[in-house]
Amino acid sequence: MRKLVIFSILIIQLVSCVSAKKHNQQIETLHTPESLYKDIDKVYSQLKKHHPNLYQYTSKKDLDFKFDSLKKSIKTPINSREFYKKLAPVVAQVKQGHVSLGSAYKEFTRKERKELKKKEFEFYNLDFEYLNNKLWVVKTRGKDSSMIGAEVLKIDNEKASVLVETFKTRFASDGYNQTLQNRLVGRSFSTFYYKDKGFLDNLNIQFKLKDSVFSKTLKRISKKKKTKENDSVEQKTPIKLTKLERKQNKIAAKNKRKKDKKFGFIAKRKEYTRNFNFIGKDSATAYMKIRGFTNGTYRKFYKESFKKLDSAKTKNLILDLRDNGGGRIEEINYLYGYLSKTKYTFMAPSKVNSRLSFFPAFMNNTSGVPQKIFAGIISPFLALDNLLKTKKKDGELYYRFPYSKEKSPKKINYTGNLYVLINGNSFSASSLISTNLQATKRAVFVGEETGGAYNGCVAGLYKIYRLPESKLKIRMGLMQIEAPFKQNPDGYGIKPNVEIAPTISSRLSGKDLELDWILDNISKK
């Protein structure tokens, strides 16, 4: 039995090595223009087939022209990474943030991944922001703090300003606003750089701090660097714990796991997704920051938080949705039940392209064998659900989520003053709940226009399709997700009642200009 297990592991490792090698050869080889034309046609045909609102922001005539022009621009063989740089700006012209094109990533064998985990790239320890048309280092998770507050001038002799403007063309917000581009390109700059350049071991970066210009070479370094001093220190013998101490440690670990689930712990950044506290000496004002609607359990957090608000008879609640990229509709619907004062319908029925709208999300050429088997098992139930909940209206198909039914607020719903903080990174689900709050005049919005559209987005479920020649992957939403409210003109986000944008000086000094305005407004009242 043991020999069989060892043999199986060896076979898996061998297949993994061959698969990675084959994939890397495919993306690094030069593809003929004719083969890439087929990939371009595949992208467009997949969008036409599955996207329920493809021409919402860019007309069919204009989109046809852009895809046709792309084909004409490719006259010589290029590799997958160069093809990504040409195709991504065209896909971005759909102007829907949930439609995205993945770059050509190098795949690593199991052995290579194991070695990579032993190192960290100093470049990834930097947190960037794009403010006042400049790229800044606002934080570092490494030991070197000399770069904090510095403007990035060049990376490997390329101007940072040129890189930023180039990266901004490769993804879209919902519609025509540009706040998402400015916020996301800064926050995810290292990711965009990796997509553009691929795997790197070092980078030379030129910085400007005040009047001083200096350069640093950031490297891939060992996570555990042993020193002679550390080597000379004898390893301490572990302290033997008593039975009671071991029991207490188990209880403490269990309680921490529960807390991490409830608040949604983000291990990489060592911070929580959901945060709640009272501001000031009394409980008249509360602050709730939600970084996303994706991880952890949430019901207990909201139940406990709104119970505290009810008991304390809190007059002012600040809901911070800045840099909240969205997540589960179920969670924002649940949260909205605590914020609404009257009966409400949270969502409109979702426009889809097929009566079996769930199937493209499970059955596509990127699905693994386990996923396909699972989809096959549940397919009768999916089909029944889709057929029962999809109805035709005015020649269009609509899927009805449970959130499309009228509901009453929670028993201990909050009815006091509500302020909502938003910015360009407020997207998808955070925009959907913001639309409901603004349309019903439930809250005062402070910050900048959201990257997600007021009139909804195409998301819900996603199809991921791998292009046959270049191996790039395109992701597209399958359902029109929107509140039962519309604004005119279409193509813009939720705009704040009070517009305030951060500055580099406020970031470095730790001042929160938007939050400070709200607290000042509350004190004046």
Short mmCIF file of C-alpha atoms in Angstrom, two decimals:
data_model
loop_
_atom_site.label_atom_id
_atom_site.label_comp_id
_atom_site.label_asym_id
_atom_site.label_seq_id
_atom_site.Cartn_x
_atom_site.Cartn_y
_atom_site.Cartn_z
CA MET A 1 0.00 0.00 0.00
CA ARG A 2 2.81 2.37 0.95
CA LYS A 3 4.60 1.66 -2.35
CA LEU A 4 1.38 2.39 -4.24
CA VAL A 5 1.00 5.77 -2.49
CA ILE A 6 4.64 6.70 -3.21
CA PHE A 7 4.22 5.62 -6.85
CA SER A 8 1.02 7.71 -7.17
CA ILE A 9 2.76 10.79 -5.76
CA LEU A 10 5.64 10.37 -8.21
CA ILE A 11 3.21 10.04 -11.13
CA ILE A 12 1.31 13.21 -10.05
CA GLN A 13 4.59 15.14 -9.74
CA LEU A 14 5.72 13.92 -13.16
CA VAL A 15 2.40 14.93 -14.79
CA SER A 16 2.58 18.30 -13.02
CA CYS A 17 6.10 18.91 -14.37
CA VAL A 18 5.11 17.93 -17.93
CA SER A 19 1.91 20.01 -17.75
CA ALA A 20 3.75 23.12 -16.45
CA LYS A 21 6.46 22.72 -19.09
CA LYS A 22 3.91 22.35 -21.88
CA HIS A 23 1.91 25.38 -20.67
CA ASN A 24 5.02 27.58 -20.39
CA GLN A 25 6.16 26.59 -23.87
CA GLN A 26 2.72 27.45 -25.22
CA ILE A 27 2.65 30.97 -23.77
CA GLU A 28 6.29 31.73 -24.57
CA THR A 29 6.20 30.55 -28.18
CA LEU A 30 5.42 32.98 -31.00
CA HIS A 31 1.85 32.61 -32.27
CA THR A 32 1.05 33.31 -35.89
CA PRO A 33 -1.30 36.23 -36.62
CA GLU A 34 -3.84 33.78 -38.13
CA SER A 35 -4.02 31.70 -34.92
CA LEU A 36 -4.46 34.86 -32.81
CA TYR A 37 -7.27 36.05 -35.11
CA LYS A 38 -9.12 32.88 -34.09
CA ASP A 39 -8.58 33.70 -30.39
CA ILE A 40 -9.95 37.21 -30.96
CA ASP A 41 -13.02 35.80 -32.70
CA LYS A 42 -13.48 33.34 -29.82
CA VAL A 43 -13.42 36.15 -27.24
CA TYR A 44 -16.02 38.17 -29.09
CA SER A 45 -18.27 35.16 -29.80
CA GLN A 46 -18.18 34.12 -26.12
CA LEU A 47 -19.14 37.64 -25.04
CA LYS A 48 -22.01 37.74 -27.55
CA LYS A 49 -23.25 34.34 -26.44
CA HIS A 50 -23.16 34.78 -22.66
CA HIS A 51 -23.08 38.48 -21.73
CA PRO A 52 -26.68 39.71 -21.22
CA ASN A 53 -25.95 43.43 -21.73
CA LEU A 54 -22.87 43.57 -23.96
CA TYR A 55 -23.64 46.85 -25.71
CA GLN A 56 -24.81 48.83 -22.67
CA TYR A 57 -21.93 51.32 -22.78
CA THR A 58 -20.26 50.70 -26.15
CA SER A 59 -22.41 50.24 -29.26
CA LYS A 60 -22.24 47.11 -31.41
CA LYS A 61 -20.87 49.19 -34.28
CA ASP A 62 -18.02 50.57 -32.15
CA LEU A 63 -17.20 47.23 -30.53
CA ASP A 64 -17.21 45.48 -33.94
CA PHE A 65 -14.78 48.11 -35.18
CA LYS A 66 -12.43 47.73 -32.18
CA PHE A 67 -12.20 43.93 -32.50
CA ASP A 68 -11.71 44.20 -36.26
CA SER A 69 -9.00 46.86 -35.82
CA LEU A 70 -7.21 44.65 -33.30
CA LYS A 71 -6.95 41.85 -35.85
CA LYS A 72 -5.59 44.24 -38.46
CA SER A 73 -2.95 45.52 -36.02
CA ILE A 74 -1.37 42.07 -35.54
CA LYS A 75 0.86 41.50 -38.55
CA THR A 76 3.78 39.52 -37.10
CA PRO A 77 4.00 36.55 -34.68
CA ILE A 78 3.90 37.48 -30.95
CA ASN A 79 3.83 35.54 -27.68
CA SER A 80 0.89 35.31 -25.26
CA ARG A 81 2.09 38.11 -22.98
CA GLU A 82 2.36 40.58 -25.86
CA PHE A 83 -1.03 39.41 -27.13
CA TYR A 84 -2.53 40.12 -23.68
CA LYS A 85 -1.26 43.71 -23.88
CA LYS A 86 -3.11 44.18 -27.18
CA LEU A 87 -6.31 42.29 -26.35
CA ALA A 88 -6.92 43.59 -22.78
CA PRO A 89 -7.60 47.25 -23.82
CA VAL A 90 -10.16 46.05 -26.39
CA VAL A 91 -11.94 43.83 -23.85
CA ALA A 92 -11.93 46.82 -21.47
CA GLN A 93 -13.94 48.76 -24.07
CA VAL A 94 -16.99 46.72 -23.04
CA LYS A 95 -16.77 49.09 -20.03
CA GLN A 96 -18.04 46.53 -17.55
CA GLY A 97 -15.77 45.95 -14.57
CA HIS A 98 -16.65 42.28 -14.19
CA VAL A 99 -15.41 41.49 -17.71
CA SER A 100 -11.67 40.95 -17.44
CA LEU A 101 -8.81 39.31 -19.25
CA GLY A 102 -6.14 37.38 -17.38
CA SER A 103 -2.49 37.62 -18.38
CA ALA A 104 -0.30 34.68 -19.42
CA TYR A 105 1.08 33.39 -16.16
CA LYS A 106 4.06 31.12 -15.92
CA GLU A 107 3.20 27.85 -14.19
CA PHE A 108 5.54 26.29 -11.63
CA THR A 109 6.09 22.68 -10.70
CA ARG A 110 5.38 21.52 -7.17
CA LYS A 111 9.12 21.58 -6.38
CA GLU A 112 9.48 25.12 -7.73
CA ARG A 113 6.47 26.35 -5.71
CA LYS A 114 7.97 24.85 -2.56
CA GLU A 115 11.22 26.75 -3.14
CA LEU A 116 9.38 29.99 -3.92
CA LYS A 117 7.49 29.83 -0.63
CA LYS A 118 10.81 30.09 1.18
CA LYS A 119 11.34 33.55 -0.30
CA GLU A 120 9.54 36.85 -0.47
CA PHE A 121 9.78 39.64 -3.04
CA GLU A 122 10.48 42.98 -1.35
CA PHE A 123 8.48 44.72 -4.09
CA TYR A 124 5.29 43.00 -2.88
CA ASN A 125 5.76 44.44 0.61
CA LEU A 126 5.06 47.94 -0.70
CA ASP A 127 1.56 49.46 -0.62
CA PHE A 128 1.01 52.03 -3.37
CA GLU A 129 -1.57 54.76 -3.99
CA TYR A 130 -2.18 56.86 -7.06
CA LEU A 131 -2.95 60.39 -5.86
CA ASN A 132 -2.74 63.70 -7.74
CA ASN A 133 -1.54 61.84 -10.87
CA LYS A 134 1.49 60.43 -9.05
CA LEU A 135 2.34 56.98 -7.70
CA TRP A 136 3.27 56.96 -4.00
CA VAL A 137 4.47 54.41 -1.47
CA VAL A 138 2.12 54.87 1.48
CA LYS A 139 3.00 51.81 3.54
CA THR A 140 5.45 48.94 3.71
CA ARG A 141 5.13 45.56 5.39
CA GLY A 142 8.89 45.05 5.25
CA LYS A 143 11.58 46.30 7.61
CA ASP A 144 12.75 49.15 5.36
CA SER A 145 10.56 52.21 5.99
CA SER A 146 12.76 54.68 4.05
CA MET A 147 10.42 54.45 1.03
CA ILE A 148 7.23 55.49 2.86
CA GLY A 149 5.99 58.80 1.51
CA ALA A 150 8.21 58.61 -1.57
CA GLU A 151 6.99 59.20 -5.10
CA VAL A 152 7.87 56.42 -7.55
CA LEU A 153 9.63 57.96 -10.55
CA LYS A 154 10.94 54.98 -12.52
CA ILE A 155 10.91 51.18 -12.40
CA ASP A 156 13.75 49.56 -14.33
CA ASN A 157 14.14 52.85 -16.27
CA GLU A 158 10.46 53.02 -17.27
CA LYS A 159 8.55 56.09 -16.08
CA ALA A 160 5.97 55.21 -13.42
CA SER A 161 3.51 57.68 -14.96
CA VAL A 162 3.66 55.86 -18.31
CA LEU A 163 3.22 52.47 -16.64
CA VAL A 164 0.18 53.71 -14.69
CA GLU A 165 -1.55 55.16 -17.76
CA THR A 166 -0.84 51.94 -19.69
CA PHE A 167 -2.23 49.70 -16.93
CA LYS A 168 -5.38 51.84 -16.70
CA THR A 169 -6.30 50.91 -20.28
CA ARG A 170 -6.37 47.18 -19.48
CA PHE A 171 -9.37 47.08 -17.16
CA ALA A 172 -12.68 48.89 -16.86
CA SER A 173 -15.03 50.34 -14.31
CA ASP A 174 -18.77 50.08 -14.85
CA GLY A 175 -19.52 52.73 -17.44
CA TYR A 176 -17.65 55.97 -18.01
CA ASN A 177 -16.34 57.15 -14.65
CA GLN A 178 -12.61 56.98 -13.91
CA THR A 179 -12.49 56.76 -10.11
CA LEU A 180 -12.00 52.98 -10.11
CA GLN A 181 -9.04 53.23 -12.47
CA ASN A 182 -7.26 55.77 -10.27
CA ARG A 183 -7.86 53.87 -7.03
CA LEU A 184 -7.35 50.31 -8.29
CA VAL A 185 -4.21 50.99 -10.33
CA GLY A 186 -2.52 52.29 -7.18
CA ARG A 187 -3.82 49.70 -4.78
CA SER A 188 -2.98 46.79 -7.11
CA PHE A 189 0.04 48.28 -8.87
CA SER A 190 2.36 45.35 -8.09
CA THR A 191 -0.23 42.92 -9.54
CA PHE A 192 -0.53 44.94 -12.76
CA TYR A 193 3.25 45.09 -13.00
CA TYR A 194 3.52 41.31 -12.65
CA LYS A 195 0.88 40.84 -15.36
CA ASP A 196 2.90 43.11 -17.62
CA LYS A 197 6.42 41.82 -16.95
CA GLY A 198 6.00 38.31 -15.61
CA PHE A 199 8.12 36.64 -12.93
CA LEU A 200 11.08 38.73 -11.74
CA ASP A 201 13.81 38.25 -9.15
CA ASN A 202 14.74 41.93 -8.71
CA LEU A 203 13.70 45.46 -9.63
CA ASN A 204 15.53 48.76 -9.59
CA ILE A 205 13.20 51.57 -8.51
CA GLN A 206 13.91 55.29 -8.50
CA PHE A 207 12.15 57.26 -5.77
CA LYS A 208 11.74 60.92 -4.88
CA LEU A 209 11.31 61.89 -1.24
CA LYS A 210 10.96 65.64 -0.68
CA ASP A 211 13.89 66.99 -2.74
CA SER A 212 15.98 63.85 -2.64
CA VAL A 213 16.08 61.35 -5.51
CA PHE A 214 17.40 57.87 -4.70
CA SER A 215 17.29 54.33 -6.07
CA LYS A 216 16.79 50.94 -4.46
CA THR A 217 17.08 47.43 -5.83
CA LEU A 218 14.30 45.24 -4.44
CA LYS A 219 15.10 41.56 -4.43
CA ARG A 220 13.56 38.17 -3.79
CA ILE A 221 15.00 37.33 -0.36
CA SER A 222 14.85 34.42 2.05
CA LYS A 223 12.00 34.67 4.56
CA LYS A 224 14.14 33.24 7.36
CA LYS A 225 17.60 34.68 7.19
CA LYS A 226 19.87 33.01 9.69
CA THR A 227 22.67 35.05 11.23
CA LYS A 228 25.77 33.93 13.08
CA GLU A 229 24.27 35.39 16.21
CA ASN A 230 21.11 33.29 15.80
CA ASP A 231 23.16 30.19 15.01
CA SER A 232 25.17 30.58 18.20
CA VAL A 233 22.10 30.80 20.41
CA GLU A 234 21.14 27.41 21.74
CA GLN A 235 17.64 26.29 21.01
CA LYS A 236 15.50 26.57 24.10
CA THR A 237 13.80 23.42 25.31
CA PRO A 238 10.02 23.73 24.90
CA ILE A 239 8.21 24.29 28.19
CA LYS A 240 6.08 21.31 29.11
CA LEU A 241 2.48 22.42 29.66
CA THR A 242 0.15 21.02 32.27
CA LYS A 243 -3.08 19.32 31.29
CA LEU A 244 -5.05 22.43 32.37
CA GLU A 245 -2.80 24.74 30.32
CA ARG A 246 -3.19 22.57 27.21
CA LYS A 247 -6.96 22.64 27.67
CA GLN A 248 -6.96 26.42 28.08
CA ASN A 249 -4.83 26.81 24.93
CA LYS A 250 -7.29 24.67 22.96
CA ILE A 251 -10.21 26.78 24.17
CA ALA A 252 -8.35 30.00 23.31
CA ALA A 253 -7.51 28.69 19.81
CA LYS A 254 -11.14 27.65 19.27
CA ASN A 255 -12.40 31.08 20.35
CA LYS A 256 -9.94 32.77 18.01
CA ARG A 257 -11.14 30.66 15.08
CA LYS A 258 -14.73 31.67 15.86
CA LYS A 259 -13.76 35.33 16.04
CA ASP A 260 -11.78 35.11 12.81
CA LYS A 261 -14.80 33.63 11.05
CA LYS A 262 -17.24 36.20 12.43
CA PHE A 263 -15.07 39.22 11.63
CA GLY A 264 -13.52 37.73 8.48
CA PHE A 265 -9.81 37.61 9.26
CA ILE A 266 -7.46 38.51 6.38
CA ALA A 267 -4.28 36.56 7.18
CA LYS A 268 -2.07 38.29 4.60
CA ARG A 269 -2.68 41.72 6.12
CA LYS A 270 -3.47 40.58 9.66
CA GLU A 271 -6.67 42.59 9.77
CA TYR A 272 -10.41 41.95 9.88
CA THR A 273 -12.94 42.39 7.09
CA ARG A 274 -15.70 43.53 9.47
CA ASN A 275 -15.06 46.09 12.19
CA PHE A 276 -17.40 47.82 14.62
CA ASN A 277 -16.82 50.29 17.44
CA PHE A 278 -18.23 53.39 19.09
CA ILE A 279 -16.49 56.72 18.51
CA GLY A 280 -15.97 59.13 21.39
CA LYS A 281 -16.72 58.94 25.09
CA ASP A 282 -20.37 57.91 24.74
CA SER A 283 -22.21 55.63 22.32
CA ALA A 284 -23.96 58.37 20.31
CA THR A 285 -21.86 57.64 17.21
CA ALA A 286 -20.81 54.24 15.89
CA TYR A 287 -18.40 53.28 13.11
CA MET A 288 -18.74 50.14 10.99
CA LYS A 289 -16.04 49.41 8.40
CA ILE A 290 -16.68 46.59 5.94
CA ARG A 291 -13.68 45.83 3.70
CA GLY A 292 -15.57 43.31 1.56
CA PHE A 293 -18.55 40.98 1.45
CA THR A 294 -16.59 37.84 0.63
CA ASN A 295 -15.01 36.01 3.55
CA GLY A 296 -16.10 34.58 6.88
CA THR A 297 -19.58 34.22 8.33
CA TYR A 298 -21.46 37.47 8.75
CA ARG A 299 -24.87 37.00 10.39
CA LYS A 300 -23.57 36.91 13.95
CA PHE A 301 -21.46 40.03 13.41
CA TYR A 302 -24.42 42.10 12.15
CA LYS A 303 -26.81 40.72 14.77
CA GLU A 304 -24.46 41.62 17.60
CA SER A 305 -23.54 45.02 16.14
CA PHE A 306 -27.12 46.20 15.57
CA LYS A 307 -28.18 44.85 18.94
CA LYS A 308 -25.53 47.11 20.51
CA LEU A 309 -26.80 50.06 18.46
CA ASP A 310 -30.35 49.37 19.58
CA SER A 311 -29.41 49.01 23.25
CA ALA A 312 -27.27 52.17 23.22
CA LYS A 313 -29.89 54.14 21.25
CA THR A 314 -27.12 55.33 18.97
CA LYS A 315 -27.99 58.46 16.98
CA ASN A 316 -25.33 58.30 14.25
CA LEU A 317 -23.93 55.35 12.32
CA ILE A 318 -21.01 55.68 9.90
CA LEU A 319 -20.83 52.84 7.35
CA ASP A 320 -17.41 52.75 5.68
CA LEU A 321 -17.49 51.05 2.26
CA ARG A 322 -14.26 52.55 0.92
CA ASP A 323 -12.04 50.03 -0.87
CA ASN A 324 -14.84 47.48 -0.64
CA GLY A 325 -14.69 45.52 -3.89
CA GLY A 326 -17.98 43.70 -3.30
CA GLY A 327 -18.88 40.05 -2.77
CA ARG A 328 -22.02 38.16 -1.77
CA ILE A 329 -25.48 39.54 -2.61
CA GLU A 330 -26.81 37.48 0.28
CA GLU A 331 -24.69 39.46 2.75
CA ILE A 332 -25.58 42.95 1.49
CA ASN A 333 -29.27 42.00 1.40
CA TYR A 334 -28.97 40.85 5.02
CA LEU A 335 -27.18 44.06 6.05
CA TYR A 336 -29.74 46.23 4.24
CA GLY A 337 -32.49 44.65 6.34
CA TYR A 338 -30.94 46.38 9.38
CA LEU A 339 -30.62 49.75 7.62
CA SER A 340 -33.97 50.12 5.87
CA LYS A 341 -36.76 51.95 7.69
CA THR A 342 -39.60 50.61 5.54
CA LYS A 343 -40.53 47.57 3.46
CA TYR A 344 -38.21 47.14 0.51
CA THR A 345 -37.37 45.16 -2.62
CA PHE A 346 -33.61 44.92 -2.71
CA MET A 347 -33.06 43.67 -6.28
CA ALA A 348 -34.74 43.69 -9.64
CA PRO A 349 -35.04 40.35 -11.51
CA SER A 350 -31.77 39.57 -13.32
CA LYS A 351 -31.60 39.62 -17.10
CA VAL A 352 -29.93 36.48 -18.52
CA ASN A 353 -29.20 35.04 -21.97
CA SER A 354 -30.49 31.53 -21.34
CA ARG A 355 -33.11 29.64 -19.36
CA LEU A 356 -30.24 27.49 -18.09
CA SER A 357 -28.12 30.47 -17.04
CA PHE A 358 -26.19 28.63 -14.28
CA PHE A 359 -24.68 25.99 -16.58
CA PRO A 360 -22.00 28.10 -18.35
CA ALA A 361 -20.49 28.89 -14.94
CA PHE A 362 -19.92 25.20 -14.18
CA MET A 363 -19.33 23.67 -17.59
CA ASN A 364 -16.53 25.39 -19.48
CA ASN A 365 -13.05 24.60 -20.75
CA THR A 366 -11.36 25.75 -17.53
CA SER A 367 -13.37 23.42 -15.27
CA GLY A 368 -11.46 20.59 -13.65
CA VAL A 369 -12.69 17.00 -13.65
CA PRO A 370 -14.05 17.18 -10.04
CA GLN A 371 -16.02 20.35 -10.91
CA LYS A 372 -17.48 18.73 -14.03
CA ILE A 373 -18.49 15.61 -12.07
CA PHE A 374 -20.11 17.78 -9.38
CA ALA A 375 -21.92 19.81 -12.06
CA GLY A 376 -23.16 16.59 -13.65
CA ILE A 377 -24.57 15.36 -10.33
CA ILE A 378 -26.40 18.60 -9.49
CA SER A 379 -27.40 19.43 -13.10
CA PRO A 380 -31.00 18.11 -12.75
CA PHE A 381 -31.54 20.35 -9.70
CA LEU A 382 -29.89 23.35 -11.41
CA ALA A 383 -32.04 22.84 -14.49
CA LEU A 384 -35.23 22.64 -12.43
CA ASP A 385 -34.30 25.77 -10.44
CA ASN A 386 -33.45 27.73 -13.61
CA LEU A 387 -36.60 26.70 -15.47
CA LEU A 388 -38.88 27.54 -12.53
CA LYS A 389 -37.28 30.91 -11.74
CA THR A 390 -36.60 32.20 -15.28
CA LYS A 391 -39.47 34.04 -16.95
CA LYS A 392 -39.81 35.89 -20.24
CA LYS A 393 -40.87 39.53 -20.25
CA ASP A 394 -40.94 41.86 -23.27
CA GLY A 395 -38.90 39.33 -25.23
CA GLU A 396 -36.12 39.12 -22.60
CA LEU A 397 -35.32 36.38 -20.07
CA TYR A 398 -35.13 37.21 -16.33
CA TYR A 399 -34.01 35.08 -13.41
CA ARG A 400 -35.71 35.90 -10.10
CA PHE A 401 -33.49 35.79 -7.02
CA PRO A 402 -35.15 35.62 -3.57
CA TYR A 403 -33.86 39.19 -3.04
CA SER A 404 -36.34 40.36 -5.70
CA LYS A 405 -39.27 39.85 -3.31
CA GLU A 406 -40.62 42.53 -0.98
CA LYS A 407 -39.30 42.22 2.58
CA SER A 408 -39.71 43.95 5.91
CA PRO A 409 -36.80 45.43 7.88
CA LYS A 410 -35.25 43.49 10.78
CA LYS A 411 -36.93 43.82 14.16
CA ILE A 412 -34.04 45.84 15.58
CA ASN A 413 -33.36 47.83 12.40
CA TYR A 414 -31.36 51.02 12.82
CA THR A 415 -33.41 54.19 12.18
CA GLY A 416 -30.96 56.93 13.22
CA ASN A 417 -28.72 59.15 11.08
CA LEU A 418 -26.67 57.20 8.54
CA TYR A 419 -23.47 58.30 6.80
CA VAL A 420 -21.80 56.20 4.10
CA LEU A 421 -18.14 56.56 3.09
CA ILE A 422 -17.39 55.62 -0.55
CA ASN A 423 -14.54 55.87 -3.07
CA GLY A 424 -13.51 54.58 -6.49
CA ASN A 425 -12.76 51.13 -5.06
CA SER A 426 -16.35 50.82 -3.81
CA PHE A 427 -17.48 48.34 -6.42
CA SER A 428 -20.00 45.62 -7.28
CA ALA A 429 -21.97 44.59 -4.17
CA SER A 430 -20.94 47.71 -2.22
CA SER A 431 -22.33 49.82 -5.09
CA LEU A 432 -25.56 47.82 -5.13
CA ILE A 433 -26.31 48.46 -1.47
CA SER A 434 -25.25 52.11 -1.91
CA THR A 435 -27.74 52.53 -4.79
CA ASN A 436 -30.56 51.30 -2.54
CA LEU A 437 -29.51 53.63 0.29
CA GLN A 438 -29.14 56.69 -1.94
CA ALA A 439 -32.32 56.09 -3.97
CA THR A 440 -34.38 55.91 -0.77
CA LYS A 441 -32.58 58.98 0.66
CA ARG A 442 -31.56 56.89 3.63
CA ALA A 443 -27.98 58.15 3.99
CA VAL A 444 -25.56 61.01 3.44
CA PHE A 445 -22.69 59.90 1.18
CA VAL A 446 -19.19 61.28 1.66
CA GLY A 447 -16.05 60.63 -0.43
CA GLU A 448 -15.87 60.15 -4.20
CA GLU A 449 -17.95 58.51 -6.94
CA THR A 450 -18.03 54.72 -6.73
CA GLY A 451 -16.33 52.60 -9.39
CA GLY A 452 -19.43 50.41 -9.56
CA ALA A 453 -22.42 51.77 -11.48
CA TYR A 454 -25.62 53.13 -9.90
CA ASN A 455 -27.64 51.22 -12.51
CA GLY A 456 -26.08 47.85 -11.69
CA CYS A 457 -23.55 45.50 -13.25
CA VAL A 458 -23.29 42.15 -15.01
CA ALA A 459 -22.05 39.67 -12.41
CA GLY A 460 -23.78 37.07 -10.17
CA LEU A 461 -22.27 34.02 -11.84
CA TYR A 462 -19.20 33.93 -14.08
CA LYS A 463 -17.98 32.01 -17.07
CA ILE A 464 -14.20 31.67 -17.40
CA TYR A 465 -13.05 30.69 -20.88
CA ARG A 466 -9.49 29.75 -21.90
CA LEU A 467 -8.46 30.81 -25.40
CA PRO A 468 -7.18 27.82 -27.40
CA GLU A 469 -3.98 29.36 -28.85
CA SER A 470 -2.69 31.99 -26.39
CA LYS A 471 -4.11 30.26 -23.26
CA LEU A 472 -5.31 33.62 -21.91
CA LYS A 473 -8.47 33.46 -19.80
CA ILE A 474 -11.43 35.79 -20.10
CA ARG A 475 -13.99 36.15 -17.31
CA MET A 476 -17.49 37.46 -17.90
CA GLY A 477 -20.58 37.90 -15.78
CA LEU A 478 -23.75 36.04 -16.75
CA MET A 479 -26.49 38.01 -14.96
CA GLN A 480 -27.59 41.63 -14.84
CA ILE A 481 -27.48 42.54 -11.14
CA GLU A 482 -29.26 45.78 -10.28
CA ALA A 483 -31.42 47.54 -7.71
CA PRO A 484 -35.02 48.43 -8.62
CA PHE A 485 -33.87 52.04 -9.18
CA LYS A 486 -32.35 53.81 -12.18
CA GLN A 487 -30.59 57.12 -12.77
CA ASN A 488 -30.11 59.10 -15.95
CA PRO A 489 -27.62 59.36 -17.60
CA ASP A 490 -26.53 55.75 -17.36
CA GLY A 491 -22.89 54.78 -16.87
CA TYR A 492 -21.94 56.55 -13.66
CA GLY A 493 -21.50 55.50 -10.06
CA ILE A 494 -23.10 56.58 -6.82
CA LYS A 495 -22.01 60.18 -6.40
CA PRO A 496 -21.37 61.58 -2.91
CA ASN A 497 -23.39 64.37 -1.34
CA VAL A 498 -20.07 65.72 -0.06
CA GLU A 499 -17.08 65.15 -2.35
CA ILE A 500 -13.74 64.73 -0.56
CA ALA A 501 -10.64 62.96 -1.89
CA PRO A 502 -7.56 61.93 0.11
CA THR A 503 -4.19 63.62 -0.41
CA ILE A 504 -0.70 62.24 0.04
CA SER A 505 -0.16 64.50 3.06
CA SER A 506 -3.35 63.22 4.72
CA ARG A 507 -2.31 59.63 4.04
CA LEU A 508 1.14 60.08 5.56
CA SER A 509 -0.12 62.04 8.57
CA GLY A 510 -2.81 59.44 9.26
CA LYS A 511 -5.63 61.94 8.82
CA ASP A 512 -8.93 60.66 7.45
CA LEU A 513 -10.39 63.73 5.73
CA GLU A 514 -13.69 62.06 4.85
CA LEU A 515 -14.32 60.64 8.32
CA ASP A 516 -13.22 63.91 9.95
CA TRP A 517 -15.84 65.81 7.91
CA ILE A 518 -18.60 63.48 9.13
CA LEU A 519 -17.53 63.76 12.78
CA ASP A 520 -17.36 67.55 12.45
CA ASN A 521 -20.82 67.60 10.86
CA ILE A 522 -22.21 65.48 13.70
CA SER A 523 -20.67 67.74 16.36
CA LYS A 524 -22.19 70.84 14.72
CA LYS A 525 -25.63 69.25 14.75
#
